[in-house]
Coordinates of C-alpha atoms in Angstrom, one line a residue:
M1 CA -50.3 19.1 21.0
T2 CA -52.0 18.8 18.0
V3 CA -51.1 16.5 15.2
T4 CA -52.9 15.0 12.3
T5 CA -53.1 11.4 12.4
A6 CA -52.5 10.4 8.7
P7 CA -50.2 8.1 7.9
I8 CA -47.1 10.4 6.7
D9 CA -46.6 8.2 3.7
D10 CA -49.5 9.1 2.3
K11 CA -49.3 12.6 2.6
L12 CA -45.9 12.5 1.2
G13 CA -46.6 10.7 -1.8
K14 CA -49.7 12.7 -2.7
A15 CA -47.5 15.7 -2.3
L16 CA -44.9 14.2 -4.5
V17 CA -47.0 13.3 -7.3
E18 CA -48.9 16.9 -7.2
G19 CA -46.0 18.8 -7.7
A20 CA -44.8 16.4 -10.5
F21 CA -42.0 15.2 -8.7
I22 CA -42.9 11.7 -9.3
S23 CA -45.3 9.9 -11.4
Q24 CA -48.2 8.0 -10.1
E25 CA -46.5 5.1 -11.2
Q26 CA -43.3 5.6 -9.6
L27 CA -45.3 6.2 -6.5
N28 CA -47.2 3.0 -6.7
T29 CA -44.2 0.3 -7.0
A30 CA -42.2 2.8 -4.1
L31 CA -45.2 2.2 -2.0
Q32 CA -45.3 -1.5 -3.0
E33 CA -41.6 -1.7 -2.1
S34 CA -42.2 0.2 1.0
G35 CA -45.0 -2.5 2.2
R36 CA -43.0 -5.5 1.3
N37 CA -39.6 -4.4 3.4
N38 CA -41.4 -2.6 6.2
R39 CA -39.3 0.9 5.1
K40 CA -40.2 4.6 5.0
L41 CA -41.4 5.8 1.4
S42 CA -38.6 8.7 1.9
E43 CA -35.9 5.6 2.1
I44 CA -37.4 3.9 -1.0
L45 CA -37.3 6.8 -2.9
A46 CA -33.6 7.9 -2.0
E47 CA -32.0 4.3 -2.7
Q48 CA -33.6 3.9 -6.0
N49 CA -32.2 7.7 -6.8
I50 CA -36.0 8.7 -8.2
L51 CA -35.4 11.6 -5.4
S52 CA -33.1 13.0 -3.0
L53 CA -33.6 13.1 0.7
E54 CA -33.0 16.6 0.6
T55 CA -35.9 16.8 -1.9
I56 CA -38.0 14.8 0.0
A57 CA -37.5 16.6 3.2
T58 CA -38.4 20.1 1.8
V59 CA -41.6 18.7 0.2
L60 CA -42.6 17.1 3.7
S61 CA -41.9 20.5 5.2
F62 CA -44.4 22.3 2.7
Q63 CA -46.8 20.0 3.3
L64 CA -46.8 19.4 6.6
N65 CA -45.9 23.1 7.5
I66 CA -42.9 21.8 9.8
P67 CA -39.6 23.2 9.5
V68 CA -36.4 21.7 8.2
V69 CA -32.9 21.9 10.0
D70 CA -29.4 21.1 8.7
L71 CA -27.8 19.0 11.2
R72 CA -24.8 19.1 9.9
Q73 CA -24.2 22.7 11.1
Y74 CA -26.9 22.5 14.1
K75 CA -25.2 23.7 17.5
V76 CA -26.9 20.9 19.6
Q77 CA -27.5 21.9 23.2
P78 CA -25.9 19.8 25.9
E79 CA -29.0 20.2 28.3
A80 CA -31.2 19.0 25.7
V81 CA -29.4 15.7 25.2
Q82 CA -29.6 15.0 29.0
L83 CA -33.2 15.3 28.9
V84 CA -33.6 12.4 27.1
P85 CA -31.9 8.9 27.5
E86 CA -29.8 7.0 24.9
H87 CA -31.6 4.4 24.3
V88 CA -34.7 6.3 24.0
V89 CA -33.4 8.4 20.9
R90 CA -31.6 5.6 19.5
E91 CA -34.5 3.2 19.7
K92 CA -37.1 5.8 18.1
H93 CA -34.2 7.5 15.6
I94 CA -35.1 11.0 17.0
M95 CA -32.2 13.5 18.1
P96 CA -33.5 16.4 20.8
L97 CA -31.8 19.3 19.6
S98 CA -32.3 22.7 22.0
I99 CA -34.9 23.7 24.4
E100 CA -36.7 27.2 23.8
N101 CA -38.5 28.6 26.7
D102 CA -40.8 25.4 27.8
T103 CA -40.5 23.8 24.3
L104 CA -37.9 20.8 23.1
R105 CA -37.0 20.6 19.6
V106 CA -36.4 17.3 18.0
A107 CA -35.1 16.0 14.7
T108 CA -37.6 13.2 13.6
D109 CA -38.1 11.4 10.3
N110 CA -41.4 10.9 11.1
P111 CA -42.8 14.3 12.9
E112 CA -46.6 12.6 12.8
D113 CA -45.5 9.6 15.1
I114 CA -47.8 10.7 18.0
E115 CA -46.9 7.7 20.2
V116 CA -43.0 9.1 20.0
L117 CA -44.1 12.9 20.6
D118 CA -45.9 11.6 23.8
L119 CA -43.3 9.7 24.7
L120 CA -40.9 12.4 24.8
S121 CA -43.1 14.5 26.5
S122 CA -44.1 12.3 29.3
I123 CA -40.3 12.3 29.6
T124 CA -39.4 15.7 29.5
R125 CA -42.7 17.4 30.9
M126 CA -41.9 19.8 28.0
R127 CA -44.1 20.5 24.8
I128 CA -42.6 18.9 21.9
R129 CA -41.6 20.8 18.5
P130 CA -40.3 18.1 16.0
V131 CA -38.2 19.3 12.8
L132 CA -37.3 17.5 10.0
P133 CA -33.3 16.8 8.5
L134 CA -32.7 18.4 5.6
H135 CA -29.9 15.9 4.8
G136 CA -30.3 13.1 7.1
G137 CA -27.3 12.3 9.7
I138 CA -29.7 11.8 12.6
R139 CA -27.6 8.9 13.4
E140 CA -24.5 10.6 13.3
L141 CA -25.6 13.2 15.4
I142 CA -26.4 10.8 18.4
D143 CA -23.3 8.9 17.9
A144 CA -21.6 12.5 18.3
N145 CA -23.6 13.8 21.4
Y146 CA -24.2 10.4 23.2
K147 CA -20.9 9.5 23.9
A148 CA -20.4 6.4 26.2
T149 CA -17.2 7.4 27.6
A150 CA -18.9 10.4 28.8
H151 CA -20.8 9.2 31.4
L152 CA -18.1 6.3 32.4
A153 CA -15.9 8.4 34.9
E154 CA -18.8 9.1 37.3
H155 CA -20.1 5.7 36.8
L156 CA -17.0 4.3 38.0
R157 CA -16.4 6.7 41.0
A158 CA -19.9 6.1 42.0
T159 CA -19.1 2.0 41.9
L160 CA -15.7 3.1 43.6
A161 CA -17.6 4.7 46.4
E162 CA -19.3 1.4 47.1
K163 CA -16.2 -0.4 47.1
E164 CA -17.4 -2.9 44.7
I165 CA -14.4 -2.7 42.3
E166 CA -12.4 -6.1 43.0
E167 CA -9.7 -8.2 41.0
I168 CA -11.3 -9.5 38.0
P169 CA -12.0 -13.4 38.4
L170 CA -10.5 -14.9 35.4
L171 CA -12.9 -18.7 35.4
K172 CA -15.9 -17.2 36.2
A173 CA -17.8 -15.7 33.1
E174 CA -20.7 -14.2 34.2
A175 CA -18.6 -12.1 37.2
I176 CA -16.3 -11.3 34.4
A177 CA -19.1 -9.6 32.3
R178 CA -20.6 -8.0 35.5
A179 CA -17.2 -6.4 36.3
P180 CA -16.8 -2.2 36.3
A181 CA -13.4 -2.9 34.4
V182 CA -15.2 -5.2 31.6
Q183 CA -17.9 -2.9 31.0
A184 CA -15.0 -0.1 31.2
V185 CA -13.3 -1.5 28.6
D186 CA -16.1 -2.3 26.3
T187 CA -17.2 1.2 26.0
I188 CA -13.7 2.4 25.5
L189 CA -13.3 0.3 22.6
S190 CA -16.7 0.8 21.1
Q191 CA -16.6 4.6 21.4
G192 CA -13.2 4.5 19.7
I193 CA -14.9 2.7 16.7
R194 CA -17.5 5.3 16.6
E195 CA -15.1 8.2 16.4
R196 CA -13.1 6.8 13.9
A197 CA -10.2 6.2 16.0
S198 CA -6.9 4.4 14.3
D199 CA -5.6 3.8 17.7
I200 CA -6.7 4.1 21.5
H201 CA -4.2 5.3 24.4
I202 CA -4.4 4.6 28.1
V203 CA -2.2 6.2 30.1
P204 CA -1.6 6.6 34.0
R205 CA -1.5 9.8 35.4
E206 CA -0.8 10.7 39.2
D207 CA -4.6 11.1 39.9
S208 CA -6.2 10.0 37.0
L209 CA -6.2 7.5 34.2
D210 CA -6.2 9.6 30.7
I211 CA -8.1 7.6 28.0
L212 CA -6.9 9.4 24.2
Y213 CA -8.2 8.7 20.8
R214 CA -6.0 9.0 17.8
I215 CA -8.4 10.5 15.3
D216 CA -7.3 11.4 11.9
G217 CA -3.8 11.3 13.2
V218 CA -4.2 13.9 16.4
L219 CA -4.6 12.7 19.3
R220 CA -7.7 13.9 21.4
Q221 CA -8.6 13.2 25.0
A222 CA -11.7 11.2 25.7
V223 CA -12.4 10.7 29.3
S224 CA -10.3 11.3 32.3
L225 CA -10.9 7.7 34.5
P226 CA -10.1 7.5 38.2
V227 CA -6.9 6.2 38.8
E228 CA -7.9 3.2 41.2
I229 CA -9.3 1.7 38.1
H230 CA -5.7 1.4 36.7
D231 CA -4.9 -2.1 37.6
Q232 CA -8.0 -3.7 36.6
L233 CA -8.3 -2.3 33.8
I234 CA -5.0 -3.1 32.1
S235 CA -5.8 -6.7 33.4
R236 CA -8.7 -6.7 31.4
I237 CA -7.4 -6.0 28.1
K238 CA -4.3 -8.3 28.7
V239 CA -6.9 -10.9 29.1
L240 CA -8.5 -10.2 25.7
A241 CA -5.0 -9.6 24.4
G242 CA -3.8 -13.5 25.5
M243 CA -1.1 -11.3 27.4
D244 CA 0.7 -12.3 31.2
I245 CA -1.4 -10.4 33.4
A246 CA 1.3 -10.8 36.2
E247 CA 4.1 -9.5 34.0
R248 CA 3.8 -5.4 34.5
R249 CA 7.9 -4.4 34.3
R250 CA 8.6 -6.0 30.8
P251 CA 6.8 -4.5 27.3
Q252 CA 4.5 -7.1 25.9
D253 CA 2.7 -7.2 22.6
G254 CA -0.8 -9.1 22.2
Q255 CA -3.9 -9.0 19.5
F256 CA -7.9 -9.9 19.7
S257 CA -10.6 -9.8 17.6
L258 CA -14.2 -8.5 18.5
Q259 CA -17.9 -7.9 17.1
I260 CA -19.2 -4.8 17.8
A261 CA -21.8 -3.0 16.3
G262 CA -21.9 -6.2 13.6
R263 CA -18.5 -5.6 12.5
E264 CA -15.3 -7.6 13.2
I265 CA -12.6 -5.6 14.4
D266 CA -9.0 -6.4 15.0
F267 CA -6.9 -5.1 17.9
R268 CA -3.5 -4.9 18.1
V269 CA -1.9 -4.4 22.1
A270 CA 0.9 -3.1 23.0
T271 CA 1.9 -2.4 26.6
A272 CA 4.9 -0.7 28.7
E273 CA 5.9 0.5 32.0
T274 CA 6.0 3.9 32.7
H275 CA 7.2 6.1 35.8
M276 CA 3.4 6.1 36.5
G277 CA 2.5 2.3 35.7
E278 CA 1.7 0.8 32.6
M279 CA 0.2 2.1 29.9
V280 CA -1.5 0.6 26.6
V281 CA -1.8 1.8 23.0
T282 CA -4.5 -0.1 21.1
R283 CA -4.4 -0.2 17.3
I284 CA -7.9 -0.4 15.6
L285 CA -7.9 -2.6 12.2
D286 CA -11.5 -2.6 10.9
K287 CA -11.7 -6.0 8.8
T288 CA -14.8 -5.3 7.2
A289 CA -13.2 -2.0 5.9
T290 CA -13.2 -1.8 2.0
F291 CA -10.1 -1.2 0.4
L292 CA -9.3 1.8 -1.4
D293 CA -8.7 2.2 -4.8
L294 CA -5.3 3.8 -5.6
A295 CA -6.9 6.6 -7.3
E296 CA -9.1 7.4 -4.1
L297 CA -5.7 7.9 -2.1
G298 CA -5.1 11.0 -3.2
F299 CA -2.7 10.7 -6.0
Q300 CA -2.3 13.8 -8.8
S301 CA -3.0 12.3 -12.0
S302 CA 0.9 12.6 -13.4
T303 CA 2.0 10.8 -10.0
L304 CA -0.6 8.3 -10.3
E305 CA 0.8 7.5 -14.0
R306 CA 4.4 7.4 -12.8
Y307 CA 3.5 5.0 -10.2
L308 CA 1.2 2.6 -12.5
Q309 CA 3.8 2.3 -14.9
L310 CA 6.0 0.6 -11.7
L311 CA 3.3 -1.6 -11.0
S312 CA 3.0 -2.7 -14.6
L313 CA 6.7 -3.9 -14.9
P314 CA 7.1 -7.8 -14.9
F315 CA 10.3 -7.7 -12.2
G316 CA 11.9 -5.5 -9.9
M317 CA 11.8 -3.7 -6.4
I318 CA 9.2 -0.9 -5.5
L319 CA 9.9 0.5 -2.1
V320 CA 7.1 2.3 -0.1
S321 CA 8.5 4.9 2.7
G322 CA 7.1 7.0 5.6
P323 CA 7.0 6.9 9.1
T324 CA 4.4 5.1 11.0
G325 CA 0.6 5.9 10.3
S326 CA 1.6 7.3 7.0
G327 CA -0.8 5.1 5.3
K328 CA 1.8 2.7 3.6
T329 CA -0.1 -0.5 4.3
T330 CA -3.3 1.0 2.8
S331 CA -0.9 1.9 -0.1
L332 CA 0.4 -1.8 -0.3
Y333 CA -3.0 -3.2 -0.2
A334 CA -4.4 -0.7 -2.9
S335 CA -1.2 -1.6 -5.1
I336 CA -1.9 -5.4 -4.5
Q337 CA -5.8 -5.3 -5.3
R338 CA -4.5 -3.6 -8.9
L339 CA -2.9 -6.9 -9.8
T340 CA -5.0 -9.4 -8.4
G341 CA -7.2 -11.3 -11.0
T342 CA -3.9 -11.2 -13.5
K343 CA -3.1 -15.2 -13.0
R344 CA -0.2 -14.8 -11.4
N345 CA 0.8 -16.0 -7.8
I346 CA 0.8 -13.1 -5.5
M347 CA 2.2 -14.1 -2.3
T348 CA 2.9 -11.6 0.9
I349 CA 5.1 -12.2 4.1
E350 CA 3.6 -9.8 7.1
D351 CA 3.7 -9.1 10.7
P352 CA 1.2 -9.4 11.6
I353 CA -1.4 -9.9 8.5
E354 CA -3.8 -6.6 9.0
Y355 CA -6.2 -7.7 6.1
R356 CA -7.4 -10.7 4.4
I357 CA -7.2 -10.3 0.6
Q358 CA -8.9 -12.6 -2.0
G359 CA -6.8 -14.6 -4.1
I360 CA -3.3 -13.6 -2.5
N361 CA -1.7 -16.4 -0.4
Q362 CA -0.5 -14.6 2.9
L363 CA 2.2 -15.5 5.5
Q364 CA 2.1 -14.4 8.8
V365 CA 6.0 -14.0 10.9
N366 CA 6.1 -16.2 13.7
R367 CA 9.6 -15.8 15.4
Q368 CA 8.7 -18.7 17.9
A369 CA 8.5 -21.1 14.9
G370 CA 11.6 -19.3 13.2
I371 CA 9.4 -17.5 10.4
T372 CA 11.1 -14.3 10.1
F373 CA 10.7 -11.7 7.1
A374 CA 14.0 -13.4 5.7
A375 CA 13.3 -17.0 6.7
G376 CA 9.8 -16.4 5.2
L377 CA 11.1 -14.7 1.8
R378 CA 13.1 -17.6 1.2
A379 CA 10.3 -19.8 1.6
I380 CA 8.2 -17.8 -0.8
M381 CA 10.8 -18.1 -3.3
R382 CA 10.5 -21.7 -3.4
L383 CA 6.5 -21.5 -3.8
D384 CA 7.0 -20.2 -7.6
P385 CA 5.8 -16.5 -6.8
D386 CA 5.1 -13.7 -9.5
I387 CA 4.6 -11.2 -7.1
I388 CA 5.8 -10.8 -3.4
L389 CA 4.8 -8.3 -0.9
I390 CA 6.8 -8.1 1.9
G391 CA 5.3 -6.0 5.2
E392 CA 8.5 -4.4 6.4
I393 CA 12.3 -4.4 5.3
R394 CA 13.8 -4.2 8.9
D395 CA 17.0 -5.5 8.6
S396 CA 20.3 -6.5 6.2
E397 CA 19.2 -10.0 6.1
T398 CA 15.8 -8.9 4.8
A399 CA 17.2 -6.3 2.5
N400 CA 19.3 -8.6 0.4
T401 CA 17.1 -11.4 0.3
A402 CA 14.3 -8.9 -1.3
V403 CA 17.0 -7.6 -4.0
Q404 CA 17.9 -10.9 -4.8
A405 CA 14.1 -11.6 -5.2
A406 CA 13.7 -9.0 -7.7
L407 CA 16.8 -9.6 -9.6
T408 CA 15.6 -13.1 -10.1
G409 CA 12.1 -12.3 -11.6
H410 CA 10.0 -11.3 -9.3
L411 CA 7.8 -8.2 -8.7
V412 CA 8.7 -7.1 -4.9
I413 CA 7.0 -4.4 -3.4
T414 CA 7.8 -3.5 0.1
T415 CA 7.4 -0.7 3.1
I416 CA 10.8 0.6 4.4
H417 CA 11.2 3.4 7.1
A418 CA 12.8 6.0 5.3
N419 CA 12.2 10.2 5.0
N420 CA 11.4 10.6 1.4
A421 CA 11.6 8.4 -2.0
A422 CA 15.2 9.1 -2.5
G423 CA 15.7 8.5 1.4
A424 CA 14.5 4.9 0.9
I425 CA 16.9 4.0 -1.6
T426 CA 19.9 5.0 0.6
R427 CA 18.1 3.3 3.2
L428 CA 19.5 -0.5 1.9
A429 CA 22.9 1.0 1.5
E430 CA 22.9 1.5 4.9
M431 CA 21.6 -2.0 5.3
G432 CA 24.8 -3.0 3.5
V433 CA 23.4 -4.1 0.2
E434 CA 25.9 -3.2 -2.4
P435 CA 24.8 0.2 -4.8
Y436 CA 25.4 -1.9 -8.1
L437 CA 22.6 -4.6 -6.5
I438 CA 20.4 -1.5 -5.7
T439 CA 20.8 0.1 -9.4
S440 CA 19.8 -3.6 -10.4
A441 CA 16.7 -4.3 -8.6
I442 CA 15.4 -1.1 -7.8
V443 CA 12.9 0.5 -10.3
G444 CA 11.2 2.8 -8.2
S445 CA 10.2 4.6 -4.9
L446 CA 7.1 5.7 -3.7
A447 CA 7.1 8.3 -0.4
Q448 CA 4.0 9.2 1.5
R449 CA 2.6 11.6 4.2
L450 CA -1.0 11.9 5.4
V451 CA -2.9 15.1 6.0
R452 CA -6.1 16.0 7.2
R453 CA -8.8 16.5 4.6
I454 CA -10.7 19.8 5.3
C455 CA -14.6 18.8 6.5
P456 CA -16.7 19.0 3.1
H457 CA -20.2 19.6 5.3
C458 CA -18.6 22.9 6.4
K459 CA -16.3 23.9 3.5
M460 CA -16.2 27.6 3.4
V461 CA -13.8 30.3 1.5
S462 CA -11.6 31.9 4.1
H463 CA -9.3 34.8 3.8
I464 CA -6.5 33.9 6.6
G465 CA -3.6 35.8 6.9
A466 CA -1.1 33.3 8.3
E467 CA -2.0 30.9 5.7
S468 CA -1.7 32.8 2.9
I469 CA 2.0 34.2 4.3
L470 CA 3.0 30.3 4.6
Y471 CA 1.9 29.3 1.0
Q472 CA 3.7 32.1 -0.4
K473 CA 6.8 31.6 1.6
E474 CA 6.4 27.5 0.8
T475 CA 5.6 28.0 -3.3
G476 CA 6.5 31.5 -4.2
E477 CA 3.0 32.3 -5.3
T478 CA 0.5 34.4 -4.0
L479 CA -3.0 33.2 -3.0
E480 CA -5.4 35.3 -1.0
E481 CA -8.5 33.0 -0.9
F482 CA -8.1 29.6 0.7
Y483 CA -11.1 26.7 1.7
T484 CA -11.4 26.0 5.4
G485 CA -13.8 24.2 7.6
R486 CA -15.8 26.4 9.9
G487 CA -16.4 23.5 12.0
C488 CA -20.1 21.0 12.2
N489 CA -21.6 18.1 14.0
S490 CA -19.6 15.8 11.2
C491 CA -16.1 17.1 12.2
S492 CA -16.7 17.6 15.8
Y493 CA -16.1 21.0 15.1
T494 CA -12.4 20.5 14.4
G495 CA -12.9 21.7 10.5
F496 CA -11.4 18.3 9.2
L497 CA -12.9 14.9 8.2
G498 CA -10.6 12.2 7.7
R499 CA -7.3 12.2 5.7
I500 CA -5.9 12.3 2.2
G501 CA -2.0 11.1 0.8
V502 CA 0.6 13.5 -0.3
F503 CA 2.8 11.4 -2.7
E504 CA 6.2 11.5 -4.3
V505 CA 7.1 8.6 -7.3
L506 CA 10.9 8.5 -7.9
S507 CA 11.3 6.1 -11.3
M508 CA 14.8 4.8 -11.6
S509 CA 16.9 6.3 -14.5
D510 CA 20.3 6.1 -16.0
K511 CA 21.6 9.3 -14.2
I512 CA 19.8 8.4 -11.1
R513 CA 21.7 5.1 -11.3
T514 CA 25.0 6.8 -11.8
L515 CA 24.6 9.4 -8.5
I516 CA 23.8 5.7 -6.6
N517 CA 26.8 3.9 -8.0
K518 CA 28.9 7.0 -6.6
G519 CA 27.7 7.1 -3.5
A520 CA 25.4 10.1 -3.8
I521 CA 23.6 11.1 -0.3
S522 CA 19.6 11.3 -0.8
G523 CA 19.8 15.2 -1.2
E524 CA 21.4 14.7 -4.6
I525 CA 19.0 12.2 -5.6
T526 CA 16.0 13.9 -5.0
R527 CA 17.2 17.0 -7.2
Q528 CA 18.3 14.6 -10.3
A529 CA 14.6 13.2 -9.7
I530 CA 13.0 16.5 -9.5
S531 CA 14.8 17.6 -12.7
E532 CA 12.9 14.6 -14.6
G533 CA 9.8 15.6 -13.5
M534 CA 9.1 14.1 -9.7
V535 CA 6.6 16.0 -7.7
T536 CA 7.7 16.2 -4.0
M537 CA 5.4 15.6 -1.2
H538 CA 5.9 19.1 -0.3
D539 CA 4.9 20.2 -3.7
D540 CA 2.0 17.5 -3.9
G541 CA 0.7 19.0 -0.8
M542 CA 0.6 22.5 -1.4
L543 CA -1.3 21.9 -4.6
K544 CA -4.0 20.2 -2.7
A545 CA -3.9 22.9 -0.5
K546 CA -4.3 25.4 -3.6
E547 CA -7.2 22.8 -4.8
G548 CA -8.9 23.4 -1.3
L549 CA -8.4 19.8 0.0
T550 CA -6.2 20.8 3.4
L551 CA -4.3 23.6 4.6
P552 CA -1.0 25.0 3.8
S553 CA -0.3 24.8 7.9
E554 CA -1.5 21.0 7.6
V555 CA 1.2 20.3 4.9
A556 CA 3.7 21.9 7.0
R557 CA 2.7 19.8 9.7
S558 CA 2.8 17.0 8.5
V559 CA 5.3 16.9 5.5
F560 CA 9.0 17.4 6.9
T561 CA 12.0 15.8 4.8
F562 CA 15.6 16.6 5.2
G563 CA 18.5 15.7 3.1

């Protein structure tokens, strides 16, 4: 293979100046910055918003006569991935893509690095053809294709064959670190973080142990392990979470924290005995994640304006409702973020405290110490609060105490399990709160769901007959074209990447108060709220489908209410 030995930054800089993309002065400044920090010229230029990575890659492609590829759409060949070990691709920041005859195509940011190309040629015994990534994304493609769980089952089966799996010694740290079950747990957790999983399920079957990740609200099987590893795997997780490893019949809860890829991650663990053995579900909470602003959650402008009006009130109760996993906690924290820095005492009672927020006083439920939601709320009332966040109203005592807090001049924000915004209000009545207290305390109710967002990297216009029929049936409107995701590396070929909220906000009015005092059901309250301008979750979701953010079928799957 013949390549030039001139530094790639020199060629790139010369091409950019000659093409009038940047001035010589800008180039000199960027080169100085590059030299000081030992970073690539392309990174400096992109970071300072002088040029996009796409422009840099295109110019470099012409200069070096090396093709560019869009890694987001490139279908990687598994045979190519198997040729190069994971530690090599991560260390050298390269990605094997495909094999053509005796040539391996490799994506690299530095196609003139002779040492790397020679190393690859030595490993694979093939000719190496470098290509430039048009939009970057090498690291993301490595994570998507070099999944640690892919070889986990094979490794454990080999270990089992050698009869090396034994009970984990609880006292010897070095032995624990070498135990196959410990390494398996580390691999499963790390891969879950990489794949943006919200929950990890470890489920025993008759002849296997299935590992599943919940990604964007949908369970996906990651790997199937030998069932013989089950007891050791469960024991390791119990040790981490501070559970009793000898107790297998009684459900247990626990939690632990780990540093993974430089991020502090909390894991909430729940176990239960099934007919096939103990299963474990682990909720992942990334403590380094930044809180989204309310405007970033998916509110339509009119719905957001209604909700912000509720948050601006000096006192009263705001209910946030939806099933488990509908994003209630995210909305709660985003709401509190809006209210910080206002010279008010903001206090919370949570179980557990999922995220710690600067400037907010947070209390943890501790039933062994007698601190329940109701008891903690009564304690908060003696600490001169202005705004109170209650993690969840679960019983009559907490409901009545929260209503009293709202009636005595505090703004109370809380979650409650209910079907829709009106259902959250009638749920309080079902818990024994008197209707006249509800109408006096409640100022509004927010209900929400999460729907999968169409992947922006592979978004395309499509004519899907089933989607058009569903949209027309649900809205009465005709819409022939929809956006959909064709599937790419960024979304693991699902067509969806991330989720977006659909909301409805009910503001209390005199007519709604009258209905509540008469004991009206949630359906009557909903109809009155709609007549007063409320956009339902269903209609909000269909508007997002019309805008190309999701699909009608996704809204129909996720947004189901009755009453």
